[in-house]
XYZ file of C-alpha atoms in Angstrom:
382
model
C 101.896 103.561 69.582
C 100.508 100.193 70.619
C 101.009 98.855 74.131
C 99.700 96.067 76.353
C 98.306 96.799 79.803
C 98.809 94.183 82.542
C 98.452 94.260 86.310
C 97.810 92.143 89.409
C 99.839 89.100 88.416
C 100.038 88.166 92.121
C 102.844 85.711 91.499
C 103.101 83.229 94.352
C 99.468 83.516 95.430
C 97.824 80.417 96.891
C 94.137 79.576 96.944
C 93.355 78.065 100.350
C 96.843 76.546 100.381
C 96.794 75.351 96.768
C 99.790 76.406 94.665
C 99.029 78.178 91.381
C 102.580 78.127 89.993
C 101.722 75.774 87.114
C 98.729 77.927 86.197
C 100.722 81.160 86.415
C 103.520 79.807 84.211
C 100.872 78.789 81.666
C 99.062 82.138 81.636
C 102.287 84.170 81.471
C 103.333 82.166 78.412
C 99.912 82.815 76.902
C 100.411 86.540 77.493
C 103.828 86.423 75.802
C 102.136 84.807 72.798
C 99.564 87.626 72.637
C 102.285 90.285 72.848
C 104.082 88.680 69.915
C 100.899 88.413 67.848
C 99.954 92.025 68.512
C 103.496 93.279 67.895
C 103.155 95.797 70.708
C 105.575 98.690 71.081
C 105.610 98.526 74.908
C 104.326 96.513 77.867
C 102.888 98.163 81.000
C 102.490 96.321 84.312
C 100.527 98.370 86.852
C 101.461 96.823 90.164
C 101.042 93.721 92.334
C 103.582 91.678 90.450
C 103.991 89.604 93.601
C 101.330 88.517 96.058
C 103.674 89.075 98.992
C 106.235 91.708 99.879
C 108.557 88.803 100.738
C 108.135 86.391 97.827
C 109.573 82.887 97.915
C 112.599 81.858 95.863
C 110.287 79.922 93.519
C 108.159 83.025 92.982
C 111.162 85.261 92.313
C 112.368 82.710 89.766
C 108.962 82.783 88.065
C 109.098 86.580 87.816
C 112.680 86.448 86.558
C 111.720 84.006 83.783
C 108.841 86.260 82.759
C 111.130 89.305 82.627
C 113.565 87.389 80.420
C 110.785 86.519 77.991
C 109.588 90.130 77.970
C 113.123 91.374 77.397
C 113.494 88.989 74.438
C 110.678 90.904 72.701
C 113.024 93.912 72.452
C 110.265 96.260 73.556
C 110.227 98.651 76.544
C 108.665 97.224 79.701
C 107.326 99.664 82.317
C 106.571 98.384 85.821
C 105.201 100.150 88.874
C 104.858 98.611 92.386
C 101.487 97.765 93.895
C 100.415 97.510 97.510
C 101.347 93.802 97.664
C 104.855 94.474 96.398
C 107.883 95.675 98.270
C 108.899 98.665 96.133
C 112.507 98.340 97.342
C 112.753 94.664 96.416
C 110.914 95.099 93.118
C 113.151 97.960 92.015
C 116.391 96.166 92.914
C 118.967 96.609 90.093
C 116.628 98.987 88.292
C 119.627 100.850 86.861
C 120.934 97.660 85.264
C 117.495 96.645 84.031
C 116.970 100.095 82.523
C 119.787 99.306 80.095
C 117.672 96.336 78.996
C 114.673 98.654 78.370
C 112.967 97.490 81.575
C 111.872 100.535 83.579
C 110.802 100.004 87.206
C 109.421 102.815 89.348
C 110.776 102.897 92.917
C 108.703 103.724 95.967
C 107.642 107.349 96.285
C 110.258 109.595 97.906
C 109.223 112.990 96.601
C 109.940 112.485 92.908
C 107.663 111.698 89.989
C 109.111 109.103 87.622
C 108.412 109.304 83.914
C 109.562 107.484 80.786
C 109.198 109.007 77.320
C 108.836 106.851 74.209
C 108.459 108.120 70.664
C 106.538 107.019 67.577
C 105.560 108.591 64.249
C 103.253 111.069 66.016
C 105.890 112.251 68.477
C 106.533 111.589 72.166
C 104.354 109.642 74.608
C 105.070 110.414 78.263
C 104.432 107.533 80.677
C 103.983 108.678 84.277
C 104.715 105.811 86.670
C 103.023 105.995 90.065
C 103.798 103.392 92.716
C 101.056 102.571 95.209
C 100.616 105.727 97.296
C 99.409 106.285 100.852
C 98.696 109.494 102.736
C 101.608 108.708 105.054
C 104.061 108.593 102.135
C 102.833 111.806 100.502
C 102.287 114.059 103.558
C 105.956 115.099 103.939
C 105.896 116.499 100.387
C 102.485 118.193 100.506
C 101.777 121.831 101.172
C 99.012 121.947 103.744
C 96.921 119.108 105.116
C 95.945 116.114 102.982
C 92.302 115.261 103.595
C 92.003 112.184 101.388
C 93.745 109.914 98.912
C 92.474 111.860 95.905
C 94.416 114.871 97.138
C 97.483 112.681 97.690
C 97.513 111.455 94.085
C 96.904 114.961 92.750
C 99.750 116.271 94.919
C 102.179 113.767 93.405
C 100.994 114.309 89.835
C 101.313 118.078 90.269
C 105.060 117.672 90.810
C 105.308 117.663 86.995
C 102.301 119.331 85.351
C 101.081 117.605 82.205
C 102.161 118.874 78.817
C 98.866 118.358 76.988
C 100.467 119.064 73.617
C 101.847 115.512 73.753
C 100.180 112.205 74.629
C 100.244 111.149 78.267
C 99.738 107.745 79.886
C 99.621 107.027 83.614
C 100.481 103.734 85.299
C 98.831 103.670 88.709
C 97.879 101.177 91.392
C 95.049 102.652 93.449
C 91.373 102.073 94.194
C 89.915 104.487 91.615
C 86.243 105.349 91.844
C 83.768 107.592 90.075
C 81.979 110.158 92.270
C 82.770 108.080 95.377
C 80.900 105.133 93.911
C 81.918 101.616 92.943
C 79.594 99.127 91.239
C 76.850 101.734 91.440
C 77.077 101.960 95.230
C 78.266 104.840 97.381
C 81.285 103.846 99.439
C 80.929 104.065 103.210
C 84.142 104.591 105.149
C 84.407 100.935 106.221
C 84.290 99.784 102.568
C 86.984 101.983 101.157
C 85.592 105.478 101.489
C 88.904 106.615 102.969
C 91.346 105.106 100.477
C 89.571 105.520 97.156
C 90.876 107.986 94.560
C 88.361 109.858 92.447
C 88.905 109.379 88.732
C 89.144 113.155 88.322
C 92.669 112.988 89.786
C 93.787 111.605 86.416
C 92.208 114.268 84.211
C 94.374 115.111 81.222
C 95.793 111.646 80.610
C 95.068 109.987 77.289
C 95.042 106.582 78.965
C 95.205 105.434 82.595
C 96.585 101.908 83.048
C 95.236 100.986 86.463
C 95.892 98.071 88.761
C 94.407 97.012 92.115
C 90.928 95.783 91.134
C 91.023 92.209 89.831
C 88.357 92.385 87.186
C 88.720 94.043 83.798
C 86.594 97.187 83.688
C 86.591 100.880 82.965
C 86.205 103.501 85.692
C 83.546 106.152 85.171
C 82.227 107.173 81.759
C 85.530 107.054 79.871
C 86.869 103.852 78.333
C 90.406 105.183 78.670
C 90.575 104.867 82.470
C 90.713 101.125 82.889
C 91.648 98.224 85.108
C 93.214 95.374 83.174
C 92.185 92.955 85.919
C 94.208 89.944 87.025
C 95.174 87.376 84.389
C 93.733 84.558 86.500
C 90.706 84.301 88.790
C 91.899 84.318 92.384
C 88.596 84.555 94.276
C 85.121 83.050 94.059
C 83.635 86.515 93.566
C 85.488 87.010 90.275
C 84.530 83.704 88.630
C 82.088 85.361 86.237
C 84.610 87.949 85.032
C 86.549 86.950 81.941
C 90.280 87.726 82.094
C 91.814 89.704 79.249
C 94.753 91.846 78.175
C 93.897 95.373 76.982
C 95.816 96.246 73.829
C 95.814 100.033 73.516
C 96.699 102.019 70.409
C 97.399 105.745 70.620
C 97.225 107.677 67.367
C 97.734 111.424 66.901
C 97.553 113.745 69.935
C 93.969 114.595 70.794
C 92.449 111.399 69.370
C 90.717 108.773 71.469
C 92.729 105.601 72.113
C 91.670 102.380 70.442
C 91.229 99.599 73.008
C 91.043 95.918 72.139
C 90.620 93.223 74.785
C 92.465 89.961 74.111
C 90.842 87.118 76.034
C 92.881 84.827 78.263
C 92.095 81.121 78.703
C 93.370 79.564 81.954
C 94.901 76.119 82.225
C 92.415 75.224 84.971
C 89.256 77.371 85.314
C 87.719 78.303 88.667
C 84.203 76.861 88.960
C 81.382 76.491 91.449
C 79.771 73.063 91.809
C 76.552 72.255 93.632
C 75.678 68.571 94.029
C 75.518 65.767 96.587
C 78.569 63.841 97.715
C 77.653 60.470 96.216
C 76.904 61.891 92.760
C 80.058 63.983 92.681
C 82.321 61.164 93.900
C 80.811 58.675 91.427
C 81.291 61.128 88.567
C 84.921 61.576 89.562
C 85.476 57.818 89.721
C 83.989 57.343 86.233
C 85.649 60.287 84.473
C 88.919 60.535 86.360
C 87.868 63.851 87.905
C 89.171 67.333 87.125
C 92.026 69.658 88.071
C 89.828 72.747 87.839
C 89.726 74.933 90.951
C 86.397 74.147 92.565
C 84.161 75.752 95.167
C 81.960 72.798 96.077
C 78.577 73.110 97.777
C 77.284 69.707 98.914
C 73.519 69.337 99.238
C 73.805 66.492 101.758
C 71.823 67.087 104.930
C 74.609 65.763 107.153
C 78.372 66.365 106.871
C 80.316 63.678 105.028
C 83.166 62.340 107.130
C 86.517 63.437 105.663
C 84.597 64.641 102.605
C 87.289 67.027 101.380
C 90.082 64.445 101.290
C 87.855 61.779 99.783
C 86.787 64.061 96.959
C 90.348 65.254 96.371
C 91.159 61.756 95.080
C 89.381 62.899 91.925
C 89.326 66.684 92.307
C 92.725 67.678 93.780
C 92.089 71.414 93.444
C 89.002 71.788 95.614
C 89.412 75.255 97.122
C 86.499 75.076 99.563
C 83.794 72.617 100.581
C 80.551 73.794 102.156
C 77.172 72.423 103.226
C 74.621 75.170 102.583
C 71.787 72.891 103.777
C 73.318 72.741 107.243
C 73.451 76.524 107.522
C 69.668 76.701 107.342
C 68.823 73.461 109.132
C 67.179 73.886 112.556
C 69.489 73.300 115.483
C 66.764 71.374 117.367
C 66.876 68.289 115.130
C 65.810 65.167 117.038
C 68.957 63.072 116.809
C 67.397 60.361 118.979
C 64.547 59.861 116.528
C 67.013 59.557 113.635
C 68.893 56.809 115.479
C 65.762 55.005 116.666
C 65.742 51.295 115.866
C 69.337 51.161 114.616
C 71.751 48.626 116.024
C 75.423 49.307 116.767
C 76.211 47.316 113.632
C 73.899 49.549 111.541
C 75.577 52.684 112.857
C 79.062 51.263 112.268
C 78.182 50.374 108.670
C 76.816 53.921 108.101
C 80.013 55.412 109.498
C 82.354 53.439 107.222
C 80.048 53.914 104.219
C 80.851 57.622 104.392
C 84.437 56.819 103.389
C 83.357 54.987 100.226
C 83.286 56.967 96.935
C 79.652 56.000 96.245
C 78.555 56.280 99.876
C 77.787 52.556 100.178
C 79.685 49.828 101.987
C 81.002 46.954 99.860
C 79.470 43.528 100.517
C 82.772 41.995 101.632
C 83.212 44.767 104.181
C 79.658 44.321 105.416
C 80.391 40.617 105.896
C 83.577 41.500 107.775
C 81.670 43.809 110.136
C 78.967 41.191 110.650
C 81.628 38.692 111.708
C 83.141 41.195 114.153
C 79.767 41.842 115.795
C 79.012 38.073 115.949
C 82.355 37.563 117.659
C 81.623 40.383 120.083
C 78.173 38.946 120.794
C 79.710 35.527 121.381
C 82.197 36.949 123.877
C 79.362 38.741 125.661
C 77.241 35.580 125.824
C 80.227 33.603 127.077
C 80.851 36.161 129.775
């Protein structure tokens, strides 16, 4: 059986107020193309379909269009809610959708939801876990729950695994290996209370995880894996290539084959470090770029209205910073910097900041000169 593993679509997300709808439509269509090429038998989506528990009408429409395209593949689609989703809203009309081979897990209310599909090697049981919290699981646990690992184990124990068949788990949790993530032990304030040890999923042939936005395995086994988000949503994930895991399960007892299909975004997320004049001039010459940019300006003083001026050429600037200013001494002698400059000099410097190349045009200089001559004449006349 061959299936695709997706998660963390975060439909409707904005980057510092910038809409990503165009980019999400593009990447979802790219994913549909991959699913067709791979001729998958099923599609798994492990949570955080939406970025908000109350998505906008535009976002719901985007999700609806994606579901229609998935349904047109005539393959089962299995979806489980993440922590950003409202499980109740996501599972609306799940009975109707089930007749279209779209299976959506509801929020946890004491039952474990499973879907069984069959291929030439027999059944594959897909266990669908919504995002779980201690609060949700405690009413159904015998004894006290000490941590989130126990909570997940408690829910999975509701239906013990039949290891004579192949088992796949869809889950949306912060899964760690020996209480470590990225080689670091997790203190309480960085997730030490809500992480789930990978051992909770022992016995599954593949664990399709969501929650972490970069594609990676958890622990020593390749078969416990985050698909990662299909687009980069934060500066910290710029270096992580997005992909779709295509997983093939053969006979029971064999290791799954995992192939990562790369995704290419419509507009990449990039970091740029340069000075204002160079960057603005480049934009004026080339027409700029619609890439999502984290811009660090090396100028030693802030550029007046720098963000809006640069957005003439780079409309998708996510953030603009001045790292030089963060390290500059606060005791700078402003008086010395202004020494010898006339009011006209200072006025010209001010308006030059609004020019793309940082210099004032000659006609505007002449205009300012005339204004100051007029002012001087009025003063002399007075």
